[in-house]
């Protein structure tokens, strides 16, 4: 059934390609063995990450549950009304893309099956042994209900933010700033910017000198001109967090870093990814085709117009970027090129910032309207026709061949997809 949803996703993209609160644990769950187990899990999480991370985890549960709900309702269920591990991993990936534009390592797809390779839907393989054991014990099942998914999602966010705070402390030490002493707005913005930039280059900030860190920031700005917009985002967030303060406590700077980390995914998509997309669209072989002839792709690189368009055909083929339906004239599929791993920024040991799939908004619309694991072809087409996307206005028309594929799937499943 998960593969059927992949077909719907393909159909949704056709027009572009072819044309919470702390009170949670005070609910009835605390009276059940399940609620007691969750409370014990959060106690252990607090021991490992600190009291602030437990409070943060609990405070996120309501909003994460609501974000997950539409996907959870729309996915096929087990006999017990739960999601299989493969379906749960897909739902968890969608959660982080929707909320923050994060591609969480182990959870985000890497090709092939959605079945997770390790506990906690694949996330645990990137953790320390102690946290691996904790998450493995709590999230090692073969199926998941909505509350379990929300708890896992909140835990992952808590771990990500805990890592960021640790890097911020290291940045303060390097810059000889005392976390106990308030700092100016300018110093706060610089600290957050340097903290984020150092990790982008794969550097351990604790091993850098101040001069090396500043040189690293300059190099990043030269190689990735869009990155400098990160400082603008930090300044905007600082004004949001502390609009009237002239000096900021460490807790204020920590909150700025946390919020910037949550916003960066969508900002990168709107900046760097939009820039790549616009240049590819200008090269496409016909308006609305969503494809660029491989020869034109390489010519733009050789002529100095686009220095980065130089990936080898074998690499593009392996990642599913090449359309070779006409072997004599292979073409780049623009959506596939945008979402390939080579366009991602590695900003955390837990997640990357990648271009967001152009079909996400359409898939959201299908899930919100259908609210079930299956629907008739006419229902699906009606929703897609009435949904606007980034490049296609309301009234999209699906090709005859895709309509035929949709009907063939329905015929094999009692008229439903």
mmCIF file of C-alpha atoms in Angstrom:
data_model
loop_
_atom_site.group_PDB
_atom_site.id
_atom_site.type_symbol
_atom_site.label_atom_id
_atom_site.label_comp_id
_atom_site.label_asym_id
_atom_site.label_seq_id
_atom_site.Cartn_x
_atom_site.Cartn_y
_atom_site.Cartn_z
ATOM 1 C CA UNK A 1 0.000 0.000 0.000
ATOM 2 C CA UNK A 2 2.903 2.362 0.681
ATOM 3 C CA UNK A 3 3.922 1.939 -2.956
ATOM 4 C CA UNK A 4 0.450 3.086 -4.017
ATOM 5 C CA UNK A 5 1.002 6.339 -2.153
ATOM 6 C CA UNK A 6 4.265 6.702 -4.063
ATOM 7 C CA UNK A 7 2.264 6.464 -7.294
ATOM 8 C CA UNK A 8 -0.109 9.180 -6.052
ATOM 9 C CA UNK A 9 2.911 11.332 -5.276
ATOM 10 C CA UNK A 10 4.130 10.823 -8.842
ATOM 11 C CA UNK A 11 0.724 11.844 -10.147
ATOM 12 C CA UNK A 12 0.680 14.893 -7.915
ATOM 13 C CA UNK A 13 3.970 16.048 -9.404
ATOM 14 C CA UNK A 14 2.989 15.256 -12.996
ATOM 15 C CA UNK A 15 1.961 18.765 -13.981
ATOM 16 C CA UNK A 16 5.450 20.049 -13.101
ATOM 17 C CA UNK A 17 7.486 17.132 -14.399
ATOM 18 C CA UNK A 18 5.483 16.624 -17.527
ATOM 19 C CA UNK A 19 3.804 19.945 -18.128
ATOM 20 C CA UNK A 20 1.806 19.542 23.636
ATOM 21 C CA UNK A 21 2.271 20.690 26.548
ATOM 22 C CA UNK A 22 3.610 19.488 29.975
ATOM 23 C CA UNK A 23 0.047 18.378 30.641
ATOM 24 C CA UNK A 24 0.443 15.564 28.119
ATOM 25 C CA UNK A 25 1.757 13.213 30.768
ATOM 26 C CA UNK A 26 -0.971 14.323 33.137
ATOM 27 C CA UNK A 27 -3.559 12.792 30.827
ATOM 28 C CA UNK A 28 -5.092 9.368 31.212
ATOM 29 C CA UNK A 29 -1.994 7.821 29.683
ATOM 30 C CA UNK A 30 -0.147 8.196 32.993
ATOM 31 C CA UNK A 31 -2.578 5.737 34.573
ATOM 32 C CA UNK A 32 -1.753 3.029 32.036
ATOM 33 C CA UNK A 33 1.331 0.861 31.841
ATOM 34 C CA UNK A 34 2.101 2.629 28.578
ATOM 35 C CA UNK A 35 1.939 6.032 30.261
ATOM 36 C CA UNK A 36 4.164 4.863 33.118
ATOM 37 C CA UNK A 37 6.721 3.561 30.602
ATOM 38 C CA UNK A 38 6.736 6.896 28.808
ATOM 39 C CA UNK A 39 7.190 8.802 32.038
ATOM 40 C CA UNK A 40 10.132 6.533 32.895
ATOM 41 C CA UNK A 41 11.580 7.145 29.424
ATOM 42 C CA UNK A 42 11.386 10.910 29.901
ATOM 43 C CA UNK A 43 13.020 10.565 33.338
ATOM 44 C CA UNK A 44 15.964 8.812 31.699
ATOM 45 C CA UNK A 45 16.057 11.367 28.880
ATOM 46 C CA UNK A 46 16.234 14.106 31.512
ATOM 47 C CA UNK A 47 19.204 12.365 33.165
ATOM 48 C CA UNK A 48 21.083 12.254 29.848
ATOM 49 C CA UNK A 49 20.218 15.666 28.411
ATOM 50 C CA UNK A 50 19.210 17.779 31.402
ATOM 51 C CA UNK A 51 15.922 19.080 32.801
ATOM 52 C CA UNK A 52 15.503 21.728 30.116
ATOM 53 C CA UNK A 53 15.435 19.099 27.346
ATOM 54 C CA UNK A 54 12.674 17.120 29.075
ATOM 55 C CA UNK A 55 10.518 20.234 29.393
ATOM 56 C CA UNK A 56 11.262 21.061 25.750
ATOM 57 C CA UNK A 57 10.314 17.538 24.664
ATOM 58 C CA UNK A 58 6.985 17.606 26.505
ATOM 59 C CA UNK A 59 6.135 21.095 25.279
ATOM 60 C CA UNK A 60 6.453 19.998 21.646
ATOM 61 C CA UNK A 61 4.171 16.974 21.859
ATOM 62 C CA UNK A 62 0.871 18.688 21.040
ATOM 63 C CA UNK A 63 2.127 20.560 17.973
ATOM 64 C CA UNK A 64 3.997 17.506 16.664
ATOM 65 C CA UNK A 65 0.929 15.321 17.163
ATOM 66 C CA UNK A 66 -1.208 17.720 15.117
ATOM 67 C CA UNK A 67 1.383 17.945 12.338
ATOM 68 C CA UNK A 68 1.556 14.147 12.150
ATOM 69 C CA UNK A 69 -2.184 13.566 12.327
ATOM 70 C CA UNK A 70 -3.141 14.041 8.655
ATOM 71 C CA UNK A 71 -0.347 11.754 7.443
ATOM 72 C CA UNK A 72 -1.103 9.170 10.126
ATOM 73 C CA UNK A 73 -4.823 9.070 9.261
ATOM 74 C CA UNK A 74 -4.080 8.786 5.539
ATOM 75 C CA UNK A 75 -1.593 5.896 5.826
ATOM 76 C CA UNK A 76 -2.550 2.196 5.675
ATOM 77 C CA UNK A 77 -2.797 0.612 9.131
ATOM 78 C CA UNK A 78 -2.043 -2.734 10.682
ATOM 79 C CA UNK A 79 -4.840 -4.882 12.115
ATOM 80 C CA UNK A 80 -4.408 -2.971 15.382
ATOM 81 C CA UNK A 81 -4.829 0.463 13.784
ATOM 82 C CA UNK A 82 -1.118 1.283 13.925
ATOM 83 C CA UNK A 83 1.490 2.129 11.290
ATOM 84 C CA UNK A 84 4.042 -0.421 10.178
ATOM 85 C CA UNK A 85 7.672 0.546 10.733
ATOM 86 C CA UNK A 86 8.066 1.434 7.033
ATOM 87 C CA UNK A 87 4.953 3.637 7.045
ATOM 88 C CA UNK A 88 5.990 5.218 10.361
ATOM 89 C CA UNK A 89 9.420 6.087 8.959
ATOM 90 C CA UNK A 90 7.761 7.764 5.979
ATOM 91 C CA UNK A 91 5.457 9.730 8.301
ATOM 92 C CA UNK A 92 8.383 10.785 10.496
ATOM 93 C CA UNK A 93 10.348 11.992 7.474
ATOM 94 C CA UNK A 94 7.375 14.053 6.307
ATOM 95 C CA UNK A 95 7.035 15.529 9.807
ATOM 96 C CA UNK A 96 10.524 17.027 9.845
ATOM 97 C CA UNK A 97 10.355 18.244 6.257
ATOM 98 C CA UNK A 98 7.045 19.987 6.980
ATOM 99 C CA UNK A 99 8.118 21.522 10.300
ATOM 100 C CA UNK A 100 11.697 22.527 9.579
ATOM 101 C CA UNK A 101 12.891 21.370 6.159
ATOM 102 C CA UNK A 102 15.169 18.849 7.940
ATOM 103 C CA UNK A 103 16.247 15.579 6.322
ATOM 104 C CA UNK A 104 16.933 13.577 9.486
ATOM 105 C CA UNK A 105 19.730 11.052 9.005
ATOM 106 C CA UNK A 106 18.540 7.473 9.145
ATOM 107 C CA UNK A 107 14.909 8.577 8.782
ATOM 108 C CA UNK A 108 15.164 10.415 5.440
ATOM 109 C CA UNK A 109 15.059 8.140 2.355
ATOM 110 C CA UNK A 110 18.316 7.044 0.782
ATOM 111 C CA UNK A 111 16.800 4.968 -2.018
ATOM 112 C CA UNK A 112 15.276 1.515 -1.873
ATOM 113 C CA UNK A 113 12.963 0.372 0.901
ATOM 114 C CA UNK A 114 11.391 2.546 3.605
ATOM 115 C CA UNK A 115 11.931 -0.276 6.111
ATOM 116 C CA UNK A 116 14.216 1.138 8.857
ATOM 117 C CA UNK A 117 17.632 -0.441 9.294
ATOM 118 C CA UNK A 118 17.801 0.212 13.050
ATOM 119 C CA UNK A 119 15.640 1.118 16.050
ATOM 120 C CA UNK A 120 13.761 4.437 16.348
ATOM 121 C CA UNK A 121 12.886 4.249 12.620
ATOM 122 C CA UNK A 122 16.566 4.297 11.645
ATOM 123 C CA UNK A 123 17.540 7.320 13.749
ATOM 124 C CA UNK A 124 19.312 5.401 16.505
ATOM 125 C CA UNK A 125 22.324 4.489 14.338
ATOM 126 C CA UNK A 126 23.548 8.099 14.641
ATOM 127 C CA UNK A 127 23.462 8.218 18.443
ATOM 128 C CA UNK A 128 25.837 7.522 21.299
ATOM 129 C CA UNK A 129 25.572 4.008 22.796
ATOM 130 C CA UNK A 130 23.692 5.209 25.918
ATOM 131 C CA UNK A 131 21.051 7.085 23.929
ATOM 132 C CA UNK A 132 20.881 4.230 21.402
ATOM 133 C CA UNK A 133 19.980 1.874 24.233
ATOM 134 C CA UNK A 134 17.360 4.267 25.604
ATOM 135 C CA UNK A 135 15.641 4.833 22.247
ATOM 136 C CA UNK A 136 16.038 1.206 21.255
ATOM 137 C CA UNK A 137 14.159 0.098 24.343
ATOM 138 C CA UNK A 138 11.348 2.636 23.865
ATOM 139 C CA UNK A 139 11.000 2.591 20.058
ATOM 140 C CA UNK A 140 12.058 -0.867 18.901
ATOM 141 C CA UNK A 141 8.566 -2.101 17.956
ATOM 142 C CA UNK A 142 7.396 -3.136 14.505
ATOM 143 C CA UNK A 143 4.404 -0.785 14.564
ATOM 144 C CA UNK A 144 3.564 2.640 16.020
ATOM 145 C CA UNK A 145 0.520 4.606 17.132
ATOM 146 C CA UNK A 146 0.202 8.382 16.803
ATOM 147 C CA UNK A 147 1.317 9.127 20.378
ATOM 148 C CA UNK A 148 4.445 6.998 19.994
ATOM 149 C CA UNK A 149 5.367 8.762 16.765
ATOM 150 C CA UNK A 150 4.856 12.164 18.392
ATOM 151 C CA UNK A 151 7.022 11.188 21.368
ATOM 152 C CA UNK A 152 9.788 9.972 19.045
ATOM 153 C CA UNK A 153 9.554 13.154 16.972
ATOM 154 C CA UNK A 154 9.779 15.350 20.091
ATOM 155 C CA UNK A 155 12.728 13.307 21.359
ATOM 156 C CA UNK A 156 14.610 13.688 18.080
ATOM 157 C CA UNK A 157 14.061 17.456 18.169
ATOM 158 C CA UNK A 158 15.299 17.555 21.778
ATOM 159 C CA UNK A 159 18.480 15.682 20.823
ATOM 160 C CA UNK A 160 19.082 17.994 17.873
ATOM 161 C CA UNK A 161 18.708 21.097 20.015
ATOM 162 C CA UNK A 162 20.898 19.594 22.748
ATOM 163 C CA UNK A 163 23.667 19.152 20.181
ATOM 164 C CA UNK A 164 23.264 22.771 19.042
ATOM 165 C CA UNK A 165 23.530 24.089 22.601
ATOM 166 C CA UNK A 166 26.723 22.089 23.144
ATOM 167 C CA UNK A 167 28.219 23.687 20.028
ATOM 168 C CA UNK A 168 27.142 27.130 21.248
ATOM 169 C CA UNK A 169 29.005 26.602 24.539
ATOM 170 C CA UNK A 170 32.093 25.596 22.515
ATOM 171 C CA UNK A 171 31.746 28.766 20.415
ATOM 172 C CA UNK A 172 31.545 30.910 23.567
ATOM 173 C CA UNK A 173 34.732 29.298 24.882
ATOM 174 C CA UNK A 174 36.581 29.872 21.613
ATOM 175 C CA UNK A 175 35.534 33.526 21.507
ATOM 176 C CA UNK A 176 36.395 33.890 25.213
ATOM 177 C CA UNK A 177 32.815 34.780 26.082
ATOM 178 C CA UNK A 178 31.504 33.825 29.527
ATOM 179 C CA UNK A 179 28.032 32.143 29.410
ATOM 180 C CA UNK A 180 27.325 33.770 32.777
ATOM 181 C CA UNK A 181 27.899 37.277 31.397
ATOM 182 C CA UNK A 182 25.331 38.971 29.091
ATOM 183 C CA UNK A 183 26.594 39.966 25.622
ATOM 184 C CA UNK A 184 25.681 42.644 23.089
ATOM 185 C CA UNK A 185 23.313 41.970 20.187
ATOM 186 C CA UNK A 186 26.250 42.064 17.763
ATOM 187 C CA UNK A 187 28.275 39.511 19.710
ATOM 188 C CA UNK A 188 25.245 37.256 20.082
ATOM 189 C CA UNK A 189 24.555 37.302 16.320
ATOM 190 C CA UNK A 190 28.233 36.647 15.527
ATOM 191 C CA UNK A 191 28.399 33.731 17.960
ATOM 192 C CA UNK A 192 25.335 32.027 16.470
ATOM 193 C CA UNK A 193 26.578 32.644 12.911
ATOM 194 C CA UNK A 194 30.050 31.225 13.626
ATOM 195 C CA UNK A 195 28.532 28.273 15.464
ATOM 196 C CA UNK A 196 26.401 27.330 12.449
ATOM 197 C CA UNK A 197 29.114 28.023 9.864
ATOM 198 C CA UNK A 198 31.788 25.933 11.572
ATOM 199 C CA UNK A 199 29.663 22.795 11.433
ATOM 200 C CA UNK A 200 28.758 23.385 7.782
ATOM 201 C CA UNK A 201 32.430 22.912 6.902
ATOM 202 C CA UNK A 202 32.771 19.778 9.011
ATOM 203 C CA UNK A 203 35.015 21.475 11.591
ATOM 204 C CA UNK A 204 35.007 20.684 15.283
ATOM 205 C CA UNK A 205 34.812 24.185 16.679
ATOM 206 C CA UNK A 206 36.608 23.110 19.858
ATOM 207 C CA UNK A 207 39.742 22.444 17.792
ATOM 208 C CA UNK A 208 39.791 25.747 15.905
ATOM 209 C CA UNK A 209 41.533 28.985 16.730
ATOM 210 C CA UNK A 210 39.573 32.226 16.504
ATOM 211 C CA UNK A 211 41.532 33.174 13.400
ATOM 212 C CA UNK A 212 40.808 29.822 11.763
ATOM 213 C CA UNK A 213 37.106 30.184 12.553
ATOM 214 C CA UNK A 214 36.934 33.632 10.969
ATOM 215 C CA UNK A 215 38.824 32.340 7.905
ATOM 216 C CA UNK A 216 36.356 29.451 7.694
ATOM 217 C CA UNK A 217 33.404 31.854 7.695
ATOM 218 C CA UNK A 218 35.000 33.926 4.924
ATOM 219 C CA UNK A 219 35.676 30.819 2.825
ATOM 220 C CA UNK A 220 32.091 29.603 3.195
ATOM 221 C CA UNK A 221 30.728 32.989 2.121
ATOM 222 C CA UNK A 222 32.921 32.893 -1.000
ATOM 223 C CA UNK A 223 31.926 29.341 -1.953
ATOM 224 C CA UNK A 224 28.243 29.638 -0.982
ATOM 225 C CA UNK A 225 27.145 33.272 -1.475
ATOM 226 C CA UNK A 226 23.618 32.408 -0.305
ATOM 227 C CA UNK A 227 24.958 31.381 3.107
ATOM 228 C CA UNK A 228 25.504 34.989 4.119
ATOM 229 C CA UNK A 229 21.695 35.307 4.274
ATOM 230 C CA UNK A 230 21.922 33.170 7.402
ATOM 231 C CA UNK A 231 23.152 36.210 9.304
ATOM 232 C CA UNK A 232 20.044 38.120 8.214
ATOM 233 C CA UNK A 233 17.891 35.271 9.535
ATOM 234 C CA UNK A 234 19.769 35.370 12.864
ATOM 235 C CA UNK A 235 19.216 39.131 13.166
ATOM 236 C CA UNK A 236 15.508 38.750 12.383
ATOM 237 C CA UNK A 237 15.204 36.023 15.013
ATOM 238 C CA UNK A 238 17.098 38.087 17.579
ATOM 239 C CA UNK A 239 14.581 40.904 17.111
ATOM 240 C CA UNK A 240 11.782 38.372 17.536
ATOM 241 C CA UNK A 241 13.231 36.851 20.723
ATOM 242 C CA UNK A 242 14.469 40.005 22.445
ATOM 243 C CA UNK A 243 13.243 43.112 20.603
ATOM 244 C CA UNK A 244 13.874 45.504 23.501
ATOM 245 C CA UNK A 245 17.053 44.040 25.014
ATOM 246 C CA UNK A 246 20.451 45.623 24.398
ATOM 247 C CA UNK A 247 22.322 42.750 26.052
ATOM 248 C CA UNK A 248 21.388 39.069 25.934
ATOM 249 C CA UNK A 249 21.770 36.264 28.437
ATOM 250 C CA UNK A 250 23.086 32.879 27.276
ATOM 251 C CA UNK A 251 19.525 31.520 27.471
ATOM 252 C CA UNK A 252 18.415 34.221 25.007
ATOM 253 C CA UNK A 253 21.216 33.324 22.581
ATOM 254 C CA UNK A 254 20.380 29.627 23.003
ATOM 255 C CA UNK A 255 16.760 30.333 22.035
ATOM 256 C CA UNK A 256 17.886 32.338 18.998
ATOM 257 C CA UNK A 257 20.059 29.421 17.844
ATOM 258 C CA UNK A 258 17.202 26.965 18.390
ATOM 259 C CA UNK A 259 14.710 29.028 16.374
ATOM 260 C CA UNK A 260 17.205 29.746 13.581
ATOM 261 C CA UNK A 261 17.949 26.017 13.299
ATOM 262 C CA UNK A 262 14.228 25.347 12.928
ATOM 263 C CA UNK A 263 13.806 28.027 10.227
ATOM 264 C CA UNK A 264 16.943 27.416 8.197
ATOM 265 C CA UNK A 265 15.640 24.465 6.191
ATOM 266 C CA UNK A 266 12.857 26.462 4.568
ATOM 267 C CA UNK A 267 15.112 29.506 4.165
ATOM 268 C CA UNK A 268 17.755 27.422 2.340
ATOM 269 C CA UNK A 269 15.021 25.997 0.121
ATOM 270 C CA UNK A 270 13.795 29.495 -0.720
ATOM 271 C CA UNK A 271 17.344 30.726 -1.386
ATOM 272 C CA UNK A 272 19.973 28.298 -2.664
ATOM 273 C CA UNK A 273 17.495 25.708 -3.953
ATOM 274 C CA UNK A 274 15.352 28.314 -5.680
ATOM 275 C CA UNK A 275 18.479 29.669 -7.373
ATOM 276 C CA UNK A 276 19.427 26.228 -8.744
ATOM 277 C CA UNK A 277 15.853 25.594 -9.817
ATOM 278 C CA UNK A 278 15.536 28.909 -11.658
ATOM 279 C CA UNK A 279 18.725 28.237 -13.611
ATOM 280 C CA UNK A 280 17.594 24.738 -14.578
ATOM 281 C CA UNK A 281 14.158 26.001 -15.617
ATOM 282 C CA UNK A 282 15.860 28.506 -17.922
ATOM 283 C CA UNK A 283 17.652 25.579 -19.598
ATOM 284 C CA UNK A 284 14.673 23.199 -19.943
ATOM 285 C CA UNK A 285 14.054 21.832 -23.419
ATOM 286 C CA UNK A 286 10.464 23.088 -23.588
ATOM 287 C CA UNK A 287 8.271 25.180 -21.310
ATOM 288 C CA UNK A 288 6.798 23.078 -18.513
ATOM 289 C CA UNK A 289 8.696 19.896 -19.408
ATOM 290 C CA UNK A 290 10.717 19.902 -16.180
ATOM 291 C CA UNK A 291 13.647 18.425 -18.105
ATOM 292 C CA UNK A 292 16.991 19.701 -19.377
ATOM 293 C CA UNK A 293 18.923 18.015 -22.165
ATOM 294 C CA UNK A 294 22.126 16.585 -20.734
ATOM 295 C CA UNK A 295 24.068 18.256 -23.539
ATOM 296 C CA UNK A 296 22.640 21.675 -22.584
ATOM 297 C CA UNK A 297 23.362 20.955 -18.916
ATOM 298 C CA UNK A 298 27.056 20.360 -19.614
ATOM 299 C CA UNK A 299 27.297 23.202 -22.134
ATOM 300 C CA UNK A 300 26.165 25.697 -19.494
ATOM 301 C CA UNK A 301 29.017 24.482 -17.280
ATOM 302 C CA UNK A 302 31.649 24.607 -20.026
ATOM 303 C CA UNK A 303 30.568 28.084 -21.062
ATOM 304 C CA UNK A 304 31.046 29.281 -17.489
ATOM 305 C CA UNK A 305 27.377 30.061 -16.863
ATOM 306 C CA UNK A 306 26.849 27.447 -14.145
ATOM 307 C CA UNK A 307 30.067 26.119 -12.633
ATOM 308 C CA UNK A 308 28.370 23.412 -10.572
ATOM 309 C CA UNK A 309 26.481 21.629 -13.381
ATOM 310 C CA UNK A 310 29.177 19.009 -13.971
ATOM 311 C CA UNK A 311 28.020 15.729 -12.365
ATOM 312 C CA UNK A 312 28.915 12.621 -14.361
ATOM 313 C CA UNK A 313 26.117 10.672 -16.133
ATOM 314 C CA UNK A 314 26.830 7.558 -14.044
ATOM 315 C CA UNK A 315 26.294 9.520 -10.838
ATOM 316 C CA UNK A 316 23.102 11.145 -12.113
ATOM 317 C CA UNK A 317 21.786 7.778 -13.298
ATOM 318 C CA UNK A 318 22.482 6.158 -9.936
ATOM 319 C CA UNK A 319 20.479 8.861 -8.164
ATOM 320 C CA UNK A 320 17.521 8.583 -10.552
ATOM 321 C CA UNK A 321 18.063 12.012 -12.083
ATOM 322 C CA UNK A 322 18.390 10.986 -15.734
ATOM 323 C CA UNK A 323 15.433 10.425 -18.044
ATOM 324 C CA UNK A 324 16.760 7.994 -20.654
ATOM 325 C CA UNK A 325 13.473 7.112 -22.300
ATOM 326 C CA UNK A 326 15.208 8.368 -25.460
ATOM 327 C CA UNK A 327 18.749 6.933 -25.138
ATOM 328 C CA UNK A 328 20.026 9.238 -27.859
ATOM 329 C CA UNK A 329 18.988 12.349 -25.900
ATOM 330 C CA UNK A 330 19.164 11.795 -22.106
ATOM 331 C CA UNK A 331 17.657 14.575 -20.005
ATOM 332 C CA UNK A 332 17.960 15.853 -16.447
ATOM 333 C CA UNK A 333 14.693 15.672 -14.460
ATOM 334 C CA UNK A 334 14.661 18.966 -12.574
ATOM 335 C CA UNK A 335 12.754 17.868 -9.407
ATOM 336 C CA UNK A 336 14.998 14.817 -9.043
ATOM 337 C CA UNK A 337 18.140 16.894 -9.496
ATOM 338 C CA UNK A 338 17.031 19.384 -6.854
ATOM 339 C CA UNK A 339 16.452 16.734 -4.188
ATOM 340 C CA UNK A 340 19.632 14.719 -4.725
ATOM 341 C CA UNK A 341 22.057 14.436 -1.814
ATOM 342 C CA UNK A 342 24.732 16.512 -3.539
ATOM 343 C CA UNK A 343 22.613 19.642 -3.041
ATOM 344 C CA UNK A 344 22.334 19.189 0.737
ATOM 345 C CA UNK A 345 24.068 21.199 3.463
ATOM 346 C CA UNK A 346 25.464 19.126 6.336
ATOM 347 C CA UNK A 347 24.702 21.351 9.321
ATOM 348 C CA UNK A 348 24.271 18.750 12.063
ATOM 349 C CA UNK A 349 25.368 15.233 12.925
ATOM 350 C CA UNK A 350 21.635 14.462 13.024
ATOM 351 C CA UNK A 351 20.215 16.085 9.892
ATOM 352 C CA UNK A 352 20.978 17.766 6.558
ATOM 353 C CA UNK A 353 19.313 20.726 4.881
ATOM 354 C CA UNK A 354 18.188 19.639 1.421
ATOM 355 C CA UNK A 355 15.940 21.049 -1.267
ATOM 356 C CA UNK A 356 12.330 20.281 -0.372
ATOM 357 C CA UNK A 357 10.423 18.017 -2.747
ATOM 358 C CA UNK A 358 8.216 20.076 -5.063
ATOM 359 C CA UNK A 359 5.381 17.637 -4.408
ATOM 360 C CA UNK A 360 5.135 18.132 -0.635
ATOM 361 C CA UNK A 361 2.297 20.675 -0.774
ATOM 362 C CA UNK A 362 0.278 18.498 -3.157
ATOM 363 C CA UNK A 363 0.756 15.454 -0.948
ATOM 364 C CA UNK A 364 -0.412 17.508 2.039
ATOM 365 C CA UNK A 365 -3.574 18.420 0.139
ATOM 366 C CA UNK A 366 -4.300 14.778 -0.716
ATOM 367 C CA UNK A 367 -3.844 13.680 2.895
ATOM 368 C CA UNK A 368 -5.975 16.497 4.329
ATOM 369 C CA UNK A 369 -8.876 15.910 1.942
ATOM 370 C CA UNK A 370 -8.921 12.114 1.606
ATOM 371 C CA UNK A 371 -8.241 11.277 5.291
ATOM 372 C CA UNK A 372 -7.963 7.606 4.441
ATOM 373 C CA UNK A 373 -5.386 5.154 3.047
ATOM 374 C CA UNK A 374 -7.288 4.828 -0.229
ATOM 375 C CA UNK A 375 -9.463 6.831 -2.615
ATOM 376 C CA UNK A 376 -11.027 6.513 -6.047
ATOM 377 C CA UNK A 377 -9.150 7.845 -9.079
ATOM 378 C CA UNK A 378 -11.799 10.533 -9.544
ATOM 379 C CA UNK A 379 -11.342 11.789 -5.954
ATOM 380 C CA UNK A 380 -7.573 12.016 -6.404
ATOM 381 C CA UNK A 381 -7.841 13.814 -9.740
ATOM 382 C CA UNK A 382 -10.464 16.259 -8.388
ATOM 383 C CA UNK A 383 -8.204 17.236 -5.473
ATOM 384 C CA UNK A 384 -5.148 17.659 -7.693
ATOM 385 C CA UNK A 385 -7.106 19.697 -10.224
ATOM 386 C CA UNK A 386 -8.279 22.085 -7.517
ATOM 387 C CA UNK A 387 -4.894 22.483 -5.813
ATOM 388 C CA UNK A 388 -2.413 25.160 -6.780
ATOM 389 C CA UNK A 389 1.306 24.376 -6.638
ATOM 390 C CA UNK A 390 4.450 26.432 -7.097
ATOM 391 C CA UNK A 391 4.387 26.208 -10.901
ATOM 392 C CA UNK A 392 0.950 24.985 -11.857
ATOM 393 C CA UNK A 393 -2.260 26.954 -11.207
ATOM 394 C CA UNK A 394 -5.600 25.418 -10.303
ATOM 395 C CA UNK A 395 -6.942 23.305 -13.161
ATOM 396 C CA UNK A 396 -3.935 21.082 -13.858
ATOM 397 C CA UNK A 397 -4.468 18.343 -16.449
ATOM 398 C CA UNK A 398 -2.982 14.887 -16.018
ATOM 399 C CA UNK A 399 -1.745 13.130 -19.138
ATOM 400 C CA UNK A 400 -3.612 10.247 -20.695
ATOM 401 C CA UNK A 401 -0.811 7.812 -19.819
ATOM 402 C CA UNK A 402 -0.843 8.734 -16.121
ATOM 403 C CA UNK A 403 -4.635 8.561 -15.988
ATOM 404 C CA UNK A 404 -4.353 5.078 -17.452
ATOM 405 C CA UNK A 405 -1.812 4.032 -14.796
ATOM 406 C CA UNK A 406 -4.073 5.352 -12.066
ATOM 407 C CA UNK A 407 -7.011 3.377 -13.462
ATOM 408 C CA UNK A 408 -4.911 0.206 -13.713
ATOM 409 C CA UNK A 409 -3.974 0.444 -10.028
ATOM 410 C CA UNK A 410 -7.627 1.011 -9.110
ATOM 411 C CA UNK A 411 -8.768 -1.970 -11.155
ATOM 412 C CA UNK A 412 -6.369 -4.200 -9.216
ATOM 413 C CA UNK A 413 -7.686 -2.928 -5.862
ATOM 414 C CA UNK A 414 -11.475 -2.923 -6.186
ATOM 415 C CA UNK A 415 -11.656 0.533 -7.729
ATOM 416 C CA UNK A 416 -9.459 2.201 -5.084
ATOM 417 C CA UNK A 417 -5.890 3.494 -5.082
#
